[in-house]
Amino acid sequence: MMMRVATFAQSDQMISSALRVQAAMANEQVQESSGLQSEDFGGYGSGAGRVINLQVSVTRAQSYIDASTLADNKVQAMYSAVGSVTDIITQLRTQLSAATVGSSTATASVINYSQQALSQMQGLLNTQYDGEYVFSGARTDTAPADLSSFATGTGSLTTADTSYYEGDSEIASVRVSDSQSVSYGVTADNPAFEQVMRLLKFVGNSTTLSSSDITQALDLANSALDATSTVQAKLSTDAAQIETASSNQSDYQSFAKTLSTDLTSVDVAAVTAQLSTYQAQLTASYSAISKIQSLNLASYLR
């Protein structure tokens, strides 16, 4: 039916209003299905920049968490290896104490043990995690302990010898936040390891041990055990720092995600209720438009 000129303006206004309601309904239907205020950043207006910054910070926090996790795992591998070193030096000290009585059997036993333990030490110092040598400093692709020339001769109980070491002096570090890095770990030439290696070399390559040798070896064993305990304490502190920093990043990430959700999400129940209101308005609008368009003088006079 053709619209009458007299009712055109009113009908046009009502149609425009209905279309606006329909557009609002379509937008809220998208919100209802997605749970988000907008499918793109443009729909957030002036708040878009804040939403983007929050999402970027969440991603950056995750990168710090991932780096911290890797570093913490390396520290745990180091700590486990140092624990085994402690076991070696403790057992060696026990056998040296037994040899102080001058028993040839006890002396032979400690010499044999030292030979085996030196090889075990090489394996422990060459510990790898994720394909990298953890005691090599920055030279993570190089095994830090090489006994090919070190294991010859008895050496000295009093003179340090790190000729077995193939790494460098760089201590590893990990960035755990925008403003903090944590140095962690030790290298295989650390005095604690050097003392153990020197002691095992001397005892293992000896054909016999005098009472003076055993006394000096026991003194060095005690020193090495103390130094090893210090290394373990340092690694424990490193792990605690890394884990605390990672926890802080996780807390921030949770906060940022919650804030981002608050800024971008909608109350689905409220949107559903609003959709019902719009539906009622739209139904009423089209009913009124239909009524107006059907009016003419003939129908009025009937």
Tab-separated table of C-alpha atoms in Angstrom:
chain	number	residue	atom	x	y	z
A	1	MET	CA	0.000	0.000	0.000
A	2	MET	CA	1.308	3.455	-0.944
A	3	MET	CA	2.066	5.837	1.942
A	4	ARG	CA	-0.117	8.952	2.104
A	5	VAL	CA	1.645	12.318	1.893
A	6	ALA	CA	0.010	13.503	5.102
A	7	THR	CA	1.486	10.630	7.123
A	8	PHE	CA	4.884	10.412	5.383
A	9	ALA	CA	6.900	12.411	7.950
A	10	GLN	CA	5.455	10.514	10.890
A	11	SER	CA	5.970	7.157	9.207
A	12	ASP	CA	9.532	8.019	8.193
A	13	GLN	CA	10.378	9.025	11.745
A	14	MET	CA	8.952	5.810	13.145
A	15	ILE	CA	10.786	3.695	10.567
A	16	SER	CA	14.081	5.430	11.391
A	17	SER	CA	13.478	4.822	15.078
A	18	ALA	CA	12.701	1.155	14.413
A	19	LEU	CA	15.869	0.745	12.376
A	20	ARG	CA	17.923	2.230	15.213
A	21	VAL	CA	16.361	-0.219	17.630
A	22	GLN	CA	17.026	-3.047	15.179
A	23	ALA	CA	20.690	-2.007	14.870
A	24	ALA	CA	21.004	-1.859	18.653
A	25	MET	CA	19.433	-5.308	18.864
A	26	ALA	CA	21.889	-6.726	16.339
A	27	ASN	CA	24.830	-5.321	18.327
A	28	GLU	CA	23.528	-6.725	21.594
A	29	GLN	CA	22.855	-10.098	20.010
A	30	VAL	CA	26.551	-10.245	19.102
A	31	GLN	CA	27.435	-9.229	22.670
A	32	GLU	CA	25.123	-11.903	24.061
A	33	SER	CA	26.736	-14.658	21.974
A	34	SER	CA	30.367	-13.559	22.508
A	35	GLY	CA	30.173	-12.137	26.019
A	36	LEU	CA	32.241	-9.171	24.791
A	37	GLN	CA	31.363	-5.531	24.316
A	38	SER	CA	32.912	-5.508	20.852
A	39	GLU	CA	34.523	-7.891	18.365
A	40	ASP	CA	37.296	-5.377	17.615
A	41	PHE	CA	39.143	-2.649	19.505
A	42	GLY	CA	37.249	0.074	17.669
A	43	GLY	CA	34.156	-0.782	19.691
A	44	TYR	CA	35.845	0.187	22.967
A	45	GLY	CA	36.289	3.827	22.011
A	46	SER	CA	38.650	5.736	24.305
A	47	GLY	CA	39.207	2.596	26.407
A	48	ALA	CA	40.783	0.677	23.514
A	49	GLY	CA	44.303	1.819	24.402
A	50	ARG	CA	43.935	0.597	27.954
A	51	VAL	CA	42.615	-2.778	26.815
A	52	ILE	CA	45.532	-3.196	24.374
A	53	ASN	CA	48.096	-2.245	27.033
A	54	LEU	CA	46.634	-4.768	29.451
A	55	GLN	CA	46.712	-7.570	26.885
A	56	VAL	CA	50.324	-6.732	25.966
A	57	SER	CA	51.324	-6.725	29.630
A	58	VAL	CA	49.701	-10.140	30.135
A	59	THR	CA	51.746	-11.549	27.233
A	60	ARG	CA	54.932	-9.947	28.556
A	61	ALA	CA	54.287	-11.354	32.042
A	62	GLN	CA	53.930	-14.815	30.519
A	63	SER	CA	57.311	-14.467	28.816
A	64	TYR	CA	58.878	-13.638	32.198
A	65	ILE	CA	57.123	-16.610	33.790
A	66	ASP	CA	58.380	-18.951	31.045
A	67	ALA	CA	61.953	-17.649	31.389
A	68	SER	CA	61.786	-17.978	35.175
A	69	THR	CA	60.485	-21.530	34.932
A	70	LEU	CA	63.359	-22.549	32.654
A	71	ALA	CA	65.935	-20.903	34.921
A	72	ASP	CA	64.378	-22.472	38.024
A	73	ASN	CA	64.518	-25.912	36.415
A	74	LYS	CA	68.213	-25.394	35.671
A	75	VAL	CA	68.840	-24.381	39.281
A	76	GLN	CA	67.004	-27.501	40.459
A	77	ALA	CA	69.222	-29.630	38.198
A	78	MET	CA	72.300	-27.927	39.657
A	79	TYR	CA	71.055	-28.399	43.216
A	80	SER	CA	70.486	-32.101	42.631
A	81	ALA	CA	73.984	-32.496	41.182
A	82	VAL	CA	75.559	-30.644	44.106
A	83	GLY	CA	73.632	-32.908	46.474
A	84	SER	CA	75.331	-35.875	44.820
A	85	VAL	CA	78.713	-34.136	45.180
A	86	THR	CA	77.979	-33.784	48.887
A	87	ASP	CA	77.300	-37.505	49.070
A	88	ILE	CA	80.630	-38.234	47.361
A	89	ILE	CA	82.687	-36.031	49.666
A	90	THR	CA	80.869	-37.346	52.745
A	91	GLN	CA	81.584	-40.938	51.770
A	92	LEU	CA	85.211	-40.071	50.981
A	93	ARG	CA	85.646	-38.437	54.380
A	94	THR	CA	84.223	-41.534	56.064
A	95	GLN	CA	86.665	-43.789	54.215
A	96	LEU	CA	89.596	-41.472	54.938
A	97	SER	CA	88.716	-41.583	58.629
A	98	ALA	CA	88.708	-45.372	58.467
A	99	ALA	CA	92.152	-45.295	56.824
A	100	THR	CA	93.707	-43.312	59.682
A	101	VAL	CA	94.248	-46.547	61.616
A	102	GLY	CA	96.846	-47.530	59.040
A	103	SER	CA	94.936	-50.465	57.612
A	104	SER	CA	96.173	-51.356	54.125
A	105	THR	CA	92.717	-52.633	53.253
A	106	ALA	CA	91.104	-49.324	54.252
A	107	THR	CA	93.760	-47.398	52.321
A	108	ALA	CA	93.227	-49.479	49.192
A	109	SER	CA	89.487	-49.030	49.554
A	110	VAL	CA	89.646	-45.235	49.737
A	111	ILE	CA	92.029	-45.115	46.757
A	112	ASN	CA	89.707	-47.298	44.693
A	113	TYR	CA	86.676	-45.253	45.762
A	114	SER	CA	88.395	-41.988	44.760
A	115	GLN	CA	89.153	-43.331	41.288
A	116	GLN	CA	85.509	-44.179	40.740
A	117	ALA	CA	84.259	-40.976	42.365
A	118	LEU	CA	86.450	-38.824	40.091
A	119	SER	CA	84.624	-40.252	37.084
A	120	GLN	CA	81.296	-39.663	38.822
A	121	MET	CA	82.285	-36.052	39.478
A	122	GLN	CA	82.959	-35.555	35.786
A	123	GLY	CA	79.442	-36.763	35.022
A	124	LEU	CA	77.903	-34.507	37.683
A	125	LEU	CA	79.809	-31.412	36.538
A	126	ASN	CA	78.724	-32.186	32.972
A	127	THR	CA	75.051	-32.186	33.986
A	128	GLN	CA	72.747	-30.975	31.213
A	129	TYR	CA	69.271	-29.501	31.199
A	130	ASP	CA	67.286	-28.880	28.034
A	131	GLY	CA	70.374	-29.740	25.979
A	132	GLU	CA	72.632	-27.230	27.773
A	133	TYR	CA	75.501	-27.793	30.210
A	134	VAL	CA	74.467	-25.995	33.387
A	135	PHE	CA	77.939	-25.632	34.958
A	136	SER	CA	79.733	-24.196	31.874
A	137	GLY	CA	78.912	-20.530	32.354
A	138	ALA	CA	77.978	-18.972	28.999
A	139	ARG	CA	79.556	-21.865	27.051
A	140	THR	CA	76.466	-24.001	27.470
A	141	ASP	CA	77.314	-26.147	24.436
A	142	THR	CA	80.666	-27.221	25.932
A	143	ALA	CA	81.099	-29.928	28.571
A	144	PRO	CA	82.787	-28.115	31.478
A	145	ALA	CA	84.757	-31.043	32.932
A	146	ASP	CA	87.456	-32.731	30.854
A	147	LEU	CA	89.653	-35.256	32.662
A	148	SER	CA	91.821	-36.262	29.692
A	149	SER	CA	94.883	-34.445	31.072
A	150	PHE	CA	93.707	-33.514	34.557
A	151	ALA	CA	93.469	-37.099	35.823
A	152	THR	CA	97.189	-37.840	35.381
A	153	GLY	CA	99.481	-37.690	38.400
A	154	THR	CA	98.547	-36.991	41.982
A	155	GLY	CA	98.804	-33.233	41.876
A	156	SER	CA	98.839	-31.399	45.202
A	157	LEU	CA	96.501	-31.227	48.183
A	158	THR	CA	97.429	-27.591	48.801
A	159	THR	CA	97.557	-26.044	45.311
A	160	ALA	CA	94.310	-25.319	43.459
A	161	ASP	CA	93.973	-26.937	40.039
A	162	THR	CA	91.129	-26.122	37.652
A	163	SER	CA	92.812	-27.468	34.544
A	164	TYR	CA	89.813	-29.768	34.044
A	165	TYR	CA	87.510	-26.790	33.407
A	166	GLU	CA	86.468	-25.995	29.818
A	167	GLY	CA	83.793	-23.368	30.446
A	168	ASP	CA	84.041	-19.624	31.130
A	169	SER	CA	83.472	-17.361	34.134
A	170	GLU	CA	80.055	-16.048	33.077
A	171	ILE	CA	77.280	-16.569	35.632
A	172	ALA	CA	73.833	-17.130	34.121
A	173	SER	CA	71.058	-14.605	34.679
A	174	VAL	CA	67.379	-14.385	33.861
A	175	ARG	CA	65.174	-11.321	33.455
A	176	VAL	CA	62.171	-11.817	35.697
A	177	SER	CA	60.494	-8.421	35.247
A	178	ASP	CA	60.907	-5.120	33.416
A	179	SER	CA	63.264	-3.920	36.137
A	180	GLN	CA	64.809	-7.060	37.650
A	181	SER	CA	67.260	-9.740	36.593
A	182	VAL	CA	68.394	-12.611	38.813
A	183	SER	CA	71.877	-14.127	38.545
A	184	TYR	CA	71.897	-17.806	39.337
A	185	GLY	CA	74.020	-20.920	39.416
A	186	VAL	CA	77.738	-21.653	39.663
A	187	THR	CA	80.408	-22.836	37.278
A	188	ALA	CA	82.313	-26.123	37.502
A	189	ASP	CA	85.519	-24.349	38.549
A	190	ASN	CA	83.860	-23.141	41.757
A	191	PRO	CA	86.230	-23.642	44.745
A	192	ALA	CA	83.889	-26.255	46.214
A	193	PHE	CA	84.115	-28.416	43.094
A	194	GLU	CA	87.805	-27.703	42.595
A	195	GLN	CA	88.609	-28.920	46.100
A	196	VAL	CA	86.677	-32.139	45.564
A	197	MET	CA	88.342	-32.743	42.206
A	198	ARG	CA	91.808	-32.016	43.619
A	199	LEU	CA	91.218	-34.337	46.572
A	200	LEU	CA	89.887	-37.203	44.453
A	201	LYS	CA	92.756	-36.830	42.010
A	202	PHE	CA	95.364	-36.941	44.764
A	203	VAL	CA	93.873	-39.892	46.613
A	204	GLY	CA	92.811	-41.817	43.516
A	205	ASN	CA	96.211	-41.593	41.834
A	206	SER	CA	98.207	-42.443	44.961
A	207	THR	CA	99.690	-45.918	45.351
A	208	THR	CA	99.695	-45.546	49.118
A	209	LEU	CA	98.788	-42.890	51.670
A	210	SER	CA	100.891	-41.821	54.623
A	211	SER	CA	99.306	-40.702	57.870
A	212	SER	CA	100.286	-37.138	56.949
A	213	ASP	CA	98.592	-37.496	53.543
A	214	ILE	CA	95.409	-38.792	55.168
A	215	THR	CA	95.374	-35.952	57.707
A	216	GLN	CA	95.781	-33.329	54.961
A	217	ALA	CA	93.175	-35.117	52.839
A	218	LEU	CA	90.699	-35.083	55.720
A	219	ASP	CA	91.273	-31.360	56.259
A	220	LEU	CA	90.628	-30.742	52.560
A	221	ALA	CA	87.554	-32.988	52.655
A	222	ASN	CA	86.125	-30.957	55.547
A	223	SER	CA	86.833	-27.728	53.679
A	224	ALA	CA	85.259	-29.101	50.506
A	225	LEU	CA	82.167	-30.230	52.395
A	226	ASP	CA	81.715	-26.764	53.915
A	227	ALA	CA	82.205	-25.138	50.505
A	228	THR	CA	79.718	-27.506	48.894
A	229	SER	CA	77.145	-26.662	51.559
A	230	THR	CA	77.687	-22.972	50.748
A	231	VAL	CA	77.050	-23.667	47.066
A	232	GLN	CA	73.833	-25.503	47.918
A	233	ALA	CA	72.698	-22.585	50.068
A	234	LYS	CA	73.402	-20.165	47.206
A	235	LEU	CA	71.431	-22.285	44.750
A	236	SER	CA	68.555	-22.460	47.224
A	237	THR	CA	68.567	-18.660	47.495
A	238	ASP	CA	68.709	-18.315	43.691
A	239	ALA	CA	65.712	-20.624	43.317
A	240	ALA	CA	63.749	-18.717	45.960
A	241	GLN	CA	64.388	-15.388	44.191
A	242	ILE	CA	63.366	-16.781	40.817
A	243	GLU	CA	60.244	-18.472	42.171
A	244	THR	CA	59.175	-15.330	44.057
A	245	ALA	CA	59.589	-13.222	40.926
A	246	SER	CA	57.625	-15.753	38.881
A	247	SER	CA	54.861	-15.779	41.493
A	248	ASN	CA	54.704	-11.981	41.376
A	249	GLN	CA	54.317	-12.105	37.597
A	250	SER	CA	51.557	-14.714	37.920
A	251	ASP	CA	49.735	-12.498	40.432
A	252	TYR	CA	50.044	-9.491	38.148
A	253	GLN	CA	48.937	-11.538	35.145
A	254	SER	CA	45.826	-12.681	37.031
A	255	PHE	CA	45.054	-9.080	38.041
A	256	ALA	CA	45.572	-7.769	34.500
A	257	LYS	CA	43.414	-10.504	32.980
A	258	THR	CA	40.617	-9.758	35.441
A	259	LEU	CA	40.815	-6.034	34.741
A	260	SER	CA	40.858	-6.641	30.982
A	261	THR	CA	37.824	-8.906	31.291
A	262	ASP	CA	36.006	-6.261	33.311
A	263	LEU	CA	36.719	-3.710	30.579
A	264	THR	CA	35.740	-5.906	27.640
A	265	SER	CA	33.009	-8.249	28.860
A	266	VAL	CA	29.289	-7.657	29.229
A	267	ASP	CA	26.665	-8.814	31.698
A	268	VAL	CA	24.995	-11.430	29.519
A	269	ALA	CA	21.889	-11.546	31.729
A	270	ALA	CA	21.467	-7.775	31.469
A	271	VAL	CA	21.975	-7.876	27.701
A	272	THR	CA	19.385	-10.651	27.376
A	273	ALA	CA	16.888	-8.560	29.352
A	274	GLN	CA	17.632	-5.508	27.211
A	275	LEU	CA	17.122	-7.586	24.075
A	276	SER	CA	13.646	-8.525	25.312
A	277	THR	CA	12.870	-4.831	25.803
A	278	TYR	CA	14.143	-3.967	22.332
A	279	GLN	CA	12.101	-6.820	20.851
A	280	ALA	CA	8.956	-5.462	22.464
A	281	GLN	CA	9.752	-1.934	21.245
A	282	LEU	CA	10.434	-3.178	17.729
A	283	THR	CA	7.221	-5.183	17.614
A	284	ALA	CA	5.245	-2.156	18.800
A	285	SER	CA	7.003	0.122	16.296
A	286	TYR	CA	6.264	-2.075	13.289
A	287	SER	CA	2.680	-2.509	14.450
A	288	ALA	CA	2.251	1.272	14.671
A	289	ILE	CA	3.895	1.808	11.281
A	290	SER	CA	1.577	-0.759	9.725
A	291	LYS	CA	-1.403	0.926	11.334
A	292	ILE	CA	-0.422	4.390	10.095
A	293	GLN	CA	0.266	3.169	6.570
A	294	SER	CA	-3.155	1.515	6.413
A	295	LEU	CA	-5.078	4.664	7.359
A	296	ASN	CA	-6.991	6.565	4.634
A	297	LEU	CA	-10.151	8.671	4.496
A	298	ALA	CA	-12.308	5.846	3.158
A	299	SER	CA	-11.419	3.515	6.015
A	300	TYR	CA	-11.953	6.345	8.493
A	301	LEU	CA	-15.460	7.094	7.116
A	302	ARG	CA	-16.516	3.436	7.237
